[in-house]
Every structure is written in C-alpha cells, then in structure tokens.
Amino acid sequence: MGQKFPCLVSQIDRRGKGNIVLSRRDVLEVERREKASKIKETLKEGDVMDGTVRKIMPFGAFVDIGGVDGLVHIGDLSYDRIGFGEQSVAKHVQEGQTVRVRVLKLDWENNRISLGLKQMQSDPFQSAIADIVEGAEVAGRVTRLADFGAFVELAPGVEGLVHVSEIAHRRINVPGDVLKQDEIVKVKVLKIDPESRRISLSVKALI
C-alpha cells in the first residue's frame, strides 16, 4: 500500500462508477524490450553475467540476464551427473534464484543464448587427474551399473568406467553378478583421456 509505479491505461469504463483498468505488465514488457535492445549491442561470448532463473524446464533452466533470456542446458548446470526432468534441474537451481553465469554462445538470428553455470566453478575432473595417474590403485564407490560395465566415483563429480571385461577374470553376464551399487571397490587406473574426460578402470587387475 502506498507504493508508486508507472502503469498503462488499458481500459476505461465510463459507465456506472467508471472503472479504470491498468496494466503494470505491459510497462515491464516495454522496459524489457528496451533492455534487450541495449544488451544485444554489448553482450559477447565469454561474458560473465548475474541473472535470475525465470523458468525451470526438463532440459535446463531459462535465466534472465537483463532483458533477454538464455538457456542453461542440463549439461552446463553442474559437473555432477544430472538426470533429465524438472525435478533433477530443480536440485541445482530454483525459480527466482540469482545466479552467476558465463555466456557460452550467441545466436541472435535464432534468438538463442547459451549460458553456463558449471563454467563458473572449478572443474573437478582437472583437479582429480592432477592427483590420479595411470597405473595408480585407488578406491571408489560404484555409482551405476550398466550392461557394458560399472561406473565408479573416484572423487566428487568424477567417475571412471570399469568395463565388464575388467571386472573379473571369469566371464560374467552382467556387472551386477559381481558388483553392487554403492559398494566400495579398489580399482586400478588403466587410462585417462582428458579430451573425452574418460577414465578407464579395472577391478580384475588387482585380483
């Protein structure tokens, strides 16, 4: 009560008590378009911006960076593995939350802006491979089981793959025949590929 702000007169009814309908949203939309026009002239790839999360989608989150919306895809939300869906995205950001993002790609022709949230954090993979070398023996937690092998977490946000052929000396049908999810296992680092961000591990090499 008592707050003043500009409005647009959208309708006047002079009958009876003479109701007047005002719109605040229309004024905000005009201001938003003006901001968008200005930001297009200065925004460039690599810029770091503060923005507000406007909407959470199954594939990511739209962030307002001052008049224009950009998309933070689920792959650029966090270095942790994120499942598809709004609930998975909501574990990392909330609507109305202020976040700092990096501009990854600008496509004004199609009115698309790609933003990154994880790019504002240190890369756990680079930190991990500084301490883990090929041939090292380390312990990790089995995070997922697939038909082709088991994923083992070596550090927060960093997983390696134990191929099904590297689980045991005997032939097994599926990794679940030998390993269990959340089990702590000792593995040997066979190969580290920084470009593809893949780490190959072996359990049987230590048996």
Coordinates of C-alpha atoms in Angstrom, one line a residue:
M1 CA 0.0 0.0 0.0
G2 CA 1.3 3.4 -0.9
Q3 CA 3.9 2.2 -3.4
K4 CA 4.0 4.2 -6.7
F5 CA 4.9 2.7 -10.1
P6 CA 4.1 3.5 -13.7
C7 CA 1.2 1.8 -15.4
L8 CA -0.5 1.7 -18.8
V9 CA -4.2 2.6 -19.0
S10 CA -5.6 -0.4 -20.9
Q11 CA -9.4 0.2 -20.5
I12 CA -11.7 2.9 -19.3
D13 CA -15.3 2.1 -18.5
R14 CA -17.2 5.4 -18.1
R15 CA -20.5 3.7 -17.2
G16 CA -21.6 3.4 -13.6
K17 CA -18.7 4.0 -11.3
G18 CA -16.3 4.5 -14.2
N19 CA -13.8 1.6 -13.6
I20 CA -10.3 2.1 -15.0
V21 CA -8.2 -1.0 -15.8
L22 CA -4.4 -0.6 -15.6
S23 CA -1.6 -2.8 -16.7
R24 CA 1.8 -3.0 -15.0
R25 CA 2.9 -5.9 -17.1
D26 CA 2.7 -4.0 -20.4
V27 CA 5.1 -1.4 -19.0
L28 CA 7.5 -4.0 -17.8
E29 CA 7.4 -5.7 -21.2
V30 CA 8.4 -2.4 -22.9
E31 CA 11.2 -1.9 -20.4
R32 CA 12.4 -5.4 -21.0
R33 CA 12.4 -4.9 -24.8
E34 CA 14.5 -1.7 -24.4
K35 CA 17.0 -3.5 -22.1
A36 CA 17.2 -6.4 -24.6
S37 CA 18.0 -4.0 -27.4
K38 CA 20.8 -2.4 -25.4
I39 CA 22.3 -5.7 -24.2
K40 CA 22.5 -7.1 -27.8
E41 CA 24.9 -4.2 -28.6
T42 CA 27.3 -5.1 -25.8
L43 CA 26.9 -8.8 -25.0
K44 CA 29.6 -11.1 -26.2
E45 CA 30.6 -14.7 -25.8
G46 CA 32.7 -15.3 -22.7
D47 CA 31.0 -12.5 -20.6
V48 CA 30.1 -13.3 -17.0
M49 CA 26.6 -12.1 -16.0
D50 CA 24.4 -12.1 -13.0
G51 CA 20.9 -13.3 -13.9
T52 CA 17.6 -14.5 -12.4
V53 CA 16.2 -18.0 -13.0
R54 CA 12.9 -17.4 -14.8
K55 CA 11.7 -20.9 -15.6
I56 CA 12.8 -24.5 -15.0
M57 CA 12.4 -27.0 -17.9
P58 CA 13.1 -30.7 -18.2
F59 CA 16.2 -29.9 -20.3
G60 CA 17.6 -27.0 -18.3
A61 CA 16.7 -23.5 -16.9
F62 CA 16.0 -20.2 -18.6
V63 CA 17.8 -17.3 -17.0
D64 CA 17.1 -13.6 -17.4
I65 CA 20.4 -11.7 -17.9
G66 CA 18.9 -8.2 -18.1
G67 CA 16.1 -8.1 -20.7
V68 CA 16.9 -11.3 -22.6
D69 CA 16.6 -15.0 -21.6
G70 CA 19.4 -17.5 -22.0
L71 CA 19.3 -21.3 -21.6
V72 CA 21.5 -23.2 -19.2
H73 CA 21.3 -26.7 -20.6
I74 CA 21.4 -29.5 -18.1
G75 CA 24.8 -30.4 -19.4
D76 CA 26.0 -26.9 -18.3
L77 CA 24.3 -26.8 -14.9
S78 CA 26.8 -28.9 -12.9
Y79 CA 29.8 -31.2 -13.3
D80 CA 27.8 -33.8 -11.4
R81 CA 25.7 -36.2 -13.5
I82 CA 22.2 -34.8 -13.8
G83 CA 19.1 -36.8 -14.9
F84 CA 16.6 -35.4 -17.4
G85 CA 13.5 -33.8 -15.9
E86 CA 12.3 -30.7 -14.0
Q87 CA 12.9 -32.3 -10.6
S88 CA 16.5 -33.1 -11.5
V89 CA 17.1 -29.5 -12.6
A90 CA 15.4 -28.1 -9.5
K91 CA 18.0 -29.8 -7.3
H92 CA 20.5 -27.3 -8.7
V93 CA 18.5 -24.1 -9.3
Q94 CA 15.2 -22.6 -8.2
E95 CA 12.9 -20.1 -10.0
G96 CA 13.7 -16.6 -8.8
Q97 CA 17.2 -17.5 -7.7
T98 CA 20.1 -15.2 -8.6
V99 CA 22.9 -17.0 -10.4
R100 CA 26.2 -16.0 -12.0
V101 CA 26.6 -17.5 -15.5
R102 CA 29.0 -17.4 -18.4
V103 CA 27.8 -16.6 -21.9
L104 CA 28.8 -19.7 -24.0
K105 CA 27.2 -19.0 -27.4
L106 CA 25.2 -16.2 -29.0
D107 CA 22.8 -16.8 -31.9
W108 CA 20.9 -13.6 -32.4
E109 CA 19.5 -14.8 -35.7
N110 CA 17.5 -17.5 -34.0
N111 CA 17.2 -15.5 -30.7
R112 CA 19.2 -18.1 -28.7
I113 CA 21.7 -17.6 -25.9
S114 CA 23.5 -20.5 -24.4
L115 CA 24.7 -20.0 -20.8
G116 CA 26.9 -22.0 -18.5
L117 CA 26.6 -22.3 -14.7
K118 CA 29.2 -25.0 -14.1
Q119 CA 31.8 -23.0 -16.0
M120 CA 31.8 -20.6 -13.0
Q121 CA 33.1 -23.5 -10.8
S122 CA 36.4 -25.3 -10.7
D123 CA 36.5 -28.4 -12.9
P124 CA 36.7 -31.5 -10.5
F125 CA 37.9 -33.6 -13.4
Q126 CA 41.0 -31.5 -13.9
S127 CA 41.6 -31.5 -10.1
A128 CA 41.2 -35.2 -9.9
I129 CA 43.6 -36.1 -12.8
A130 CA 46.2 -33.9 -11.2
D131 CA 46.3 -36.4 -8.3
I132 CA 45.4 -39.6 -10.1
V133 CA 47.8 -41.1 -12.7
E134 CA 47.6 -44.1 -14.9
G135 CA 48.7 -47.3 -13.0
A136 CA 47.5 -45.9 -9.7
E137 CA 45.5 -48.0 -7.3
V138 CA 42.5 -46.1 -5.8
A139 CA 39.3 -46.8 -4.0
G140 CA 35.9 -45.6 -5.2
R141 CA 32.1 -46.1 -4.9
V142 CA 30.0 -47.9 -7.5
T143 CA 27.5 -45.3 -8.6
R144 CA 25.8 -47.0 -11.6
L145 CA 25.6 -50.4 -13.2
A146 CA 25.1 -50.8 -16.9
D147 CA 25.2 -53.8 -19.3
F148 CA 28.6 -52.8 -20.5
G149 CA 30.2 -52.1 -17.1
A150 CA 30.2 -50.2 -13.8
F151 CA 30.7 -46.5 -13.1
V152 CA 32.9 -45.8 -10.1
E153 CA 33.1 -42.4 -8.4
L154 CA 36.8 -41.6 -7.7
A155 CA 36.1 -38.0 -6.4
P156 CA 33.0 -35.8 -6.2
G157 CA 31.8 -35.3 -9.8
V158 CA 34.5 -37.6 -11.3
E159 CA 33.6 -41.1 -12.4
G160 CA 35.6 -43.8 -14.2
L161 CA 34.3 -46.9 -16.1
V162 CA 35.1 -50.5 -15.2
H163 CA 34.3 -52.3 -18.4
V164 CA 32.5 -55.6 -18.0
S165 CA 35.7 -57.4 -19.3
E166 CA 37.7 -55.7 -16.5
I167 CA 35.5 -56.8 -13.6
A168 CA 36.6 -60.4 -13.1
H169 CA 38.9 -63.0 -14.7
R170 CA 36.0 -65.3 -15.4
R171 CA 33.2 -64.5 -17.8
I172 CA 30.2 -62.7 -16.3
N173 CA 26.8 -61.9 -17.9
V174 CA 26.2 -58.5 -16.3
P175 CA 28.2 -56.4 -13.8
G176 CA 25.6 -57.0 -11.2
D177 CA 26.7 -60.6 -10.9
V178 CA 29.9 -59.3 -9.1
L179 CA 29.4 -55.7 -8.1
K180 CA 26.6 -53.9 -6.2
Q181 CA 25.6 -50.2 -6.3
D182 CA 27.2 -48.1 -3.6
E183 CA 29.8 -50.8 -3.0
I184 CA 33.3 -49.5 -2.3
V185 CA 35.8 -51.2 -4.6
K186 CA 39.5 -50.9 -5.2
V187 CA 40.5 -50.3 -8.8
K188 CA 43.5 -49.8 -11.0
V189 CA 43.6 -46.8 -13.3
L190 CA 44.2 -48.1 -16.8
K191 CA 43.9 -45.0 -18.9
I192 CA 43.0 -41.3 -18.6
D193 CA 41.7 -39.4 -21.6
P194 CA 41.5 -35.7 -20.7
E195 CA 39.9 -34.7 -24.1
S196 CA 37.0 -37.1 -23.8
R197 CA 37.0 -36.8 -20.0
R198 CA 37.1 -40.6 -19.7
I199 CA 38.9 -42.7 -17.1
S200 CA 39.2 -46.5 -17.7
L201 CA 39.4 -48.7 -14.6
S202 CA 40.0 -52.3 -13.8
V203 CA 39.0 -54.4 -10.8
K204 CA 40.4 -57.7 -12.0
A205 CA 43.9 -56.2 -12.4
L206 CA 44.1 -56.1 -8.6
I207 CA 42.8 -59.7 -8.1

